[in-house]
Structures are given as C-alpha cells and as structure tokens.
C-alpha cells in the first residue's frame, strides 16, 4: 500500500513511524510519504490559508494551495482515493478501516484552524472521514488514528504477541467486543481470575470467551 499524507505539521508523524505497527511494515507492505502544503504553495511567504468569506474567526485552508500540493505530487491525478479528514465526514468504523485497508493507494488531507475551503472536500477529495463526533485542532491526530487502524490490517504489522483475528469488531467475534482478558496473578486483593481460564480445558475456555463477547456486545 502507498499512503500519502498532506499536512502543515509533517513532524507529527515521526513518532508513529518509529513504532509498531507502522515501523513493522514501513518500506515493504507500506510506503508512507508525508507532504507539507507549505512546500508547494503558490502564494508568497509560505501562505496556505486565508480569512473566511463572509467574515468570522479563524483561517481557512485555501483550495489553490491544496490543488498545487496534489499537482506537485500526482501531476494531473490523483487517480486514487483522496480522503479529507473532517469532523463532518463519515464516521470511521472497523468496516471503514477494512475498506480503506483494501486500497492500494490512499491519500489523506488534513487541515487546521477553521478547516478546509469547502471546494477541497467537494472537488479535490473523493470523500471525507471523521474519527468521531468531536472537534480536534488539526487533522494530524485523525490521520494517525486512521493510519494505525489501517496499518494493523496489513500483513506483518502485528507481532506474534498480538492478533487481529479475535479482537473487538473483528469477524472472528462477529463484529462484537472482545471477551475479558486476565493475566497473573490469579488472585489479587481477593479479585480472582475466572476459574474456567485456569482449567486448561480449551473447549470450555473458547465457549466462555464467545459467551462473554456476546454478553458485552448486546445493547
Ligand atoms: C478545528 S478543526 C475544523 C472544524 C470545522 N471548523 C468544523 O466546525 O467542522 C480543524 C481540522 O482538524 C481536523 N479534525 C478535527 N476534528 C476532526 C475529527 N473528529 N475527525 C477528523 N478530522 C478532524 C480536520 O482536518 C479539520 O479541518
């Protein structure tokens, strides 16, 4: 997969690059490129945003700036999916993550301040995605949330100590929540690990886990 991110804060992605799951797949399963709108802006002094027409507070990311950034990287294109990160977009769910993970190429556009000139969303992006019904200060954290969730679906992203097969929202659990997990000690301050998990009976453990997952997922 090749994933490109356009941002005003490229350094925000350095932390994610150095850690799993990203670090495990970088440069083989995933090629990640991060572009700064300021590097290709057609305006002077690195300007990328402007006052909103009609007045009001804040600055709006300009459509000509984002168009120039896309043109610099893709020429006439892009001919693949371009997602604008916006609190007004379609909510990110595990189904949306699976959908995005199946793309061979993906571009993420993030904004800051008052957000995008609407023409960026309607004309330059293919769709808009929100990571939840709340407003953050910029698209970098949403981009990293999406990046992490998508990258976990790529081969080799997860270590042997981790599996995506039976975690919350996975097909292995019919899209439900994961069963409760416990580790040593078996007893702590009178709080006991369920006996079934200590029984060594794998069939009973499996049944208990499926039942717990079902109970947690209803309602
Ligand atoms: C302060 S927000 C702009 C909010 C916009 N004025 C509004 O009211 O819808 C700045 C940028 O952060 C990003 N952002 C903030 N919250 C987000 C969310 N929940 N999901 C995805 N992106 C978000 C988007 O790129 C957005 O354009």
Short mmCIF file of C-alpha atoms and ligand atoms in Angstrom, two decimals:
data_model
loop_
_atom_site.label_atom_id
_atom_site.label_comp_id
_atom_site.label_asym_id
_atom_site.label_seq_id
_atom_site.Cartn_x
_atom_site.Cartn_y
_atom_site.Cartn_z
CA UNK A 1 0.00 0.00 0.00
CA UNK A 2 1.16 3.52 -0.69
CA UNK A 3 -0.22 6.12 1.66
CA UNK A 4 0.36 9.85 1.28
CA UNK A 5 -0.49 12.43 3.93
CA UNK A 6 -0.73 16.16 3.29
CA UNK A 7 -0.36 18.29 6.39
CA UNK A 8 1.00 21.51 7.86
CA UNK A 9 2.78 19.52 10.58
CA UNK A 10 4.83 16.74 8.96
CA UNK A 11 6.93 16.25 12.10
CA UNK A 12 3.82 14.97 13.90
CA UNK A 13 4.22 11.70 12.01
CA UNK A 14 7.80 11.00 13.14
CA UNK A 15 6.65 9.39 16.40
CA UNK A 16 4.29 6.99 14.59
CA UNK A 17 6.96 5.96 12.07
CA UNK A 18 9.24 4.68 14.82
CA UNK A 19 6.68 2.39 16.46
CA UNK A 20 4.65 -0.68 15.73
CA UNK A 21 2.52 -1.23 13.82
CA UNK A 22 3.87 1.34 11.38
CA UNK A 23 7.56 0.58 11.90
CA UNK A 24 6.96 -3.13 11.19
CA UNK A 25 5.55 -2.57 7.70
CA UNK A 26 7.30 0.61 6.56
CA UNK A 27 9.13 0.26 3.26
CA UNK A 28 7.74 -3.18 2.38
CA UNK A 29 3.98 -3.51 2.97
CA UNK A 30 3.60 0.25 3.31
CA UNK A 31 5.21 3.22 1.64
CA UNK A 32 4.37 6.33 3.66
CA UNK A 33 5.03 9.82 2.32
CA UNK A 34 4.27 13.00 4.22
CA UNK A 35 3.96 16.30 2.35
CA UNK A 36 3.79 19.84 3.70
CA UNK A 37 1.35 22.18 1.92
CA UNK A 38 3.81 25.00 2.54
CA UNK A 39 6.47 23.39 0.34
CA UNK A 40 4.37 23.77 -2.81
CA UNK A 41 2.14 26.75 -2.04
CA UNK A 42 1.81 29.15 -4.99
CA UNK A 43 1.48 32.04 -2.51
CA UNK A 44 4.29 34.10 -1.06
CA UNK A 45 5.89 33.64 2.35
CA UNK A 46 4.55 30.11 2.74
CA UNK A 47 0.95 31.28 3.00
CA UNK A 48 -1.58 28.43 2.92
CA UNK A 49 -4.78 29.82 4.41
CA UNK A 50 -6.93 32.92 4.36
CA UNK A 51 -9.82 34.73 6.05
CA UNK A 52 -13.25 33.16 5.58
CA UNK A 53 -15.51 34.85 3.02
CA UNK A 54 -18.50 36.27 4.85
CA UNK A 55 -16.38 37.01 7.91
CA UNK A 56 -15.88 35.17 11.14
CA UNK A 57 -12.94 33.96 13.19
CA UNK A 58 -10.13 31.68 12.09
CA UNK A 59 -8.32 30.88 8.90
CA UNK A 60 -9.43 28.54 6.13
CA UNK A 61 -7.09 26.26 4.15
CA UNK A 62 -7.08 27.50 0.53
CA UNK A 63 -8.23 25.35 -2.38
CA UNK A 64 -5.47 26.61 -4.71
CA UNK A 65 -2.85 25.60 -2.13
CA UNK A 66 -4.16 22.06 -1.82
CA UNK A 67 -4.60 21.77 -5.60
CA UNK A 68 -0.96 22.83 -6.06
CA UNK A 69 0.21 20.29 -3.48
CA UNK A 70 -1.70 17.46 -5.20
CA UNK A 71 -0.46 18.57 -8.63
CA UNK A 72 3.15 18.65 -7.45
CA UNK A 73 2.94 15.03 -6.35
CA UNK A 74 0.48 13.48 -8.84
CA UNK A 75 0.59 15.74 -11.90
CA UNK A 76 -2.88 15.59 -13.47
CA UNK A 77 -4.07 12.97 -10.99
CA UNK A 78 -4.54 11.65 -8.39
CA UNK A 79 -6.39 8.67 -9.86
CA UNK A 80 -6.96 7.04 -6.46
CA UNK A 81 -8.96 7.75 -3.31
CA UNK A 82 -8.31 11.05 -1.57
CA UNK A 83 -9.80 11.32 1.92
CA UNK A 84 -10.30 14.67 3.61
CA UNK A 85 -10.16 14.36 7.39
CA UNK A 86 -13.07 16.33 8.74
CA UNK A 87 -15.34 16.16 11.80
CA UNK A 88 -18.18 16.46 9.28
CA UNK A 89 -17.19 13.30 7.38
CA UNK A 90 -18.43 9.72 7.52
CA UNK A 91 -17.61 8.15 10.87
CA UNK A 92 -14.60 5.87 11.00
CA UNK A 93 -15.63 2.32 12.00
CA UNK A 94 -13.87 -1.02 11.65
CA UNK A 95 -15.83 -1.59 8.41
CA UNK A 96 -14.49 1.68 7.02
CA UNK A 97 -11.00 0.67 8.16
CA UNK A 98 -11.29 -2.65 6.26
CA UNK A 99 -12.48 -0.74 3.21
CA UNK A 100 -9.53 1.66 3.37
CA UNK A 101 -7.06 -1.16 4.03
CA UNK A 102 -8.08 -2.76 0.73
CA UNK A 103 -6.97 0.32 -1.25
CA UNK A 104 -3.60 0.04 -2.94
CA UNK A 105 -3.13 3.79 -2.84
CA UNK A 106 -4.63 6.29 -0.46
CA UNK A 107 -4.17 9.99 0.18
CA UNK A 108 -5.16 11.79 3.37
CA UNK A 109 -5.71 15.54 3.52
CA UNK A 110 -5.60 17.24 6.89
CA UNK A 111 -6.35 20.82 7.83
CA UNK A 112 -6.00 23.04 10.87
CA UNK A 113 -7.73 26.18 12.24
CA UNK A 114 -11.20 26.61 10.64
CA UNK A 115 -10.61 23.69 8.31
CA UNK A 116 -10.91 23.26 4.53
CA UNK A 117 -12.31 25.59 1.90
CA UNK A 118 -15.40 23.51 1.02
CA UNK A 119 -14.17 23.09 -2.59
CA UNK A 120 -11.28 20.97 -1.30
CA UNK A 121 -13.79 18.47 0.08
CA UNK A 122 -16.23 18.59 -2.84
CA UNK A 123 -13.81 18.88 -5.78
CA UNK A 124 -10.36 17.62 -4.73
CA UNK A 125 -11.23 14.86 -2.27
CA UNK A 126 -13.18 11.68 -3.02
CA UNK A 127 -14.79 11.58 0.42
CA UNK A 128 -14.44 12.86 3.98
CA UNK A 129 -13.91 10.81 7.13
CA UNK A 130 -14.34 11.78 10.77
CA UNK A 131 -12.70 9.88 13.62
CA UNK A 132 -15.56 10.79 15.94
CA UNK A 133 -18.21 13.37 16.78
CA UNK A 134 -15.91 15.90 18.42
CA UNK A 135 -13.56 18.58 17.12
CA UNK A 136 -9.79 18.38 17.33
CA UNK A 137 -7.38 21.18 16.50
CA UNK A 138 -5.95 19.57 13.39
CA UNK A 139 -6.09 16.57 11.09
CA UNK A 140 -2.79 15.08 12.22
CA UNK A 141 -4.16 13.00 15.10
CA UNK A 142 -7.12 11.81 12.96
CA UNK A 143 -4.65 10.88 10.19
CA UNK A 144 -2.55 8.90 12.66
CA UNK A 145 -5.61 7.18 14.12
CA UNK A 146 -6.69 6.14 10.64
CA UNK A 147 -3.14 5.19 9.70
CA UNK A 148 -2.71 2.98 12.77
CA UNK A 149 -6.06 1.25 12.28
CA UNK A 150 -5.41 0.62 8.57
CA UNK A 151 -1.82 -0.49 9.04
CA UNK A 152 -2.88 -3.11 11.62
CA UNK A 153 -4.69 -4.85 8.77
CA UNK A 154 -1.53 -5.17 6.66
CA UNK A 155 0.45 -8.44 6.69
CA UNK A 156 3.28 -8.43 9.24
CA UNK A 157 2.07 -5.34 11.11
CA UNK A 158 1.23 -7.17 14.31
CA UNK A 159 3.78 -9.04 16.38
CA UNK A 160 3.30 -12.68 17.36
CA UNK A 161 2.11 -11.49 20.78
CA UNK A 162 -0.80 -9.69 19.14
CA UNK A 163 -3.51 -10.89 16.79
CA UNK A 164 -6.17 -9.03 14.94
CA UNK A 165 -8.27 -12.17 14.45
CA UNK A 166 -10.25 -12.12 17.69
CA UNK A 167 -10.21 -8.53 18.81
CA UNK A 168 -13.10 -6.13 19.20
CA UNK A 169 -15.09 -5.55 15.96
CA UNK A 170 -13.30 -8.43 14.18
CA UNK A 171 -15.11 -11.03 12.07
CA UNK A 172 -13.77 -13.69 14.47
CA UNK A 173 -16.09 -12.21 17.10
CA UNK A 174 -18.93 -11.46 14.66
CA UNK A 175 -18.11 -7.76 14.89
CA UNK A 176 -18.66 -7.78 18.67
CA UNK A 177 -16.45 -6.77 21.57
CA UNK A 178 -13.54 -8.85 22.79
CA UNK A 179 -14.02 -11.09 25.84
CA UNK A 180 -12.30 -10.05 29.12
CA UNK A 181 -8.59 -10.80 29.35
CA UNK A 182 -6.63 -11.65 32.51
CA UNK A 183 -3.02 -12.37 33.38
CA UNK A 184 -1.00 -13.27 36.52
CA UNK A 185 -1.52 -13.13 39.44
CA UNK A 186 -4.59 -15.40 39.54
CA UNK A 187 -5.65 -13.74 42.77
CA UNK A 188 -5.01 -10.12 43.80
CA UNK A 189 -6.68 -8.45 46.81
CA UNK A 190 -9.36 -11.12 46.66
CA UNK A 191 -10.08 -10.36 42.99
CA UNK A 192 -9.99 -13.73 41.28
CA UNK A 193 -9.48 -14.72 37.68
CA UNK A 194 -12.50 -16.80 36.49
CA UNK A 195 -11.86 -20.49 37.25
CA UNK A 196 -12.56 -21.56 33.69
CA UNK A 197 -9.45 -19.71 32.46
CA UNK A 198 -7.28 -21.70 34.85
CA UNK A 199 -8.91 -25.03 33.98
CA UNK A 200 -6.75 -25.85 30.95
CA UNK A 201 -9.94 -27.01 29.17
CA UNK A 202 -9.60 -25.24 25.84
CA UNK A 203 -13.10 -26.08 24.62
CA UNK A 204 -14.71 -24.62 27.78
CA UNK A 205 -12.42 -21.59 27.61
CA UNK A 206 -13.42 -20.97 24.00
CA UNK A 207 -17.14 -21.30 24.85
CA UNK A 208 -16.75 -18.95 27.83
CA UNK A 209 -14.96 -16.37 25.69
CA UNK A 210 -17.59 -16.47 22.96
CA UNK A 211 -20.35 -16.09 25.56
CA UNK A 212 -18.57 -13.20 27.30
CA UNK A 213 -18.07 -11.49 23.95
CA UNK A 214 -21.79 -11.91 23.17
CA UNK A 215 -22.81 -10.52 26.59
CA UNK A 216 -20.57 -7.47 26.19
CA UNK A 217 -21.78 -6.78 22.67
CA UNK A 218 -25.53 -6.69 23.27
CA UNK A 219 -27.24 -3.36 23.73
C1 LIG B 1 -10.68 22.80 14.28
S1 LIG B 1 -10.99 21.62 13.02
C2 LIG B 1 -12.13 22.48 11.99
C3 LIG B 1 -13.55 22.26 12.38
C4 LIG B 1 -14.54 22.92 11.44
N1 LIG B 1 -14.44 24.36 11.55
C5 LIG B 1 -15.94 22.45 11.80
O1 LIG B 1 -16.57 23.11 12.64
O2 LIG B 1 -16.40 21.44 11.26
C6 LIG B 1 -9.50 21.65 12.07
C7 LIG B 1 -9.23 20.39 11.31
O3 LIG B 1 -8.95 19.32 12.20
C8 LIG B 1 -9.33 18.10 11.62
N2 LIG B 1 -10.31 17.46 12.51
C9 LIG B 1 -10.79 17.95 13.65
N3 LIG B 1 -11.64 17.10 14.24
C10 LIG B 1 -11.70 16.00 13.46
C11 LIG B 1 -12.41 14.78 13.54
N4 LIG B 1 -13.24 14.50 14.53
N5 LIG B 1 -12.21 13.87 12.55
C12 LIG B 1 -11.38 14.13 11.51
N6 LIG B 1 -10.69 15.30 11.39
C13 LIG B 1 -10.85 16.23 12.35
C14 LIG B 1 -9.89 18.40 10.25
O4 LIG B 1 -8.86 18.25 9.27
C15 LIG B 1 -10.32 19.85 10.41
O5 LIG B 1 -10.42 20.54 9.19
#
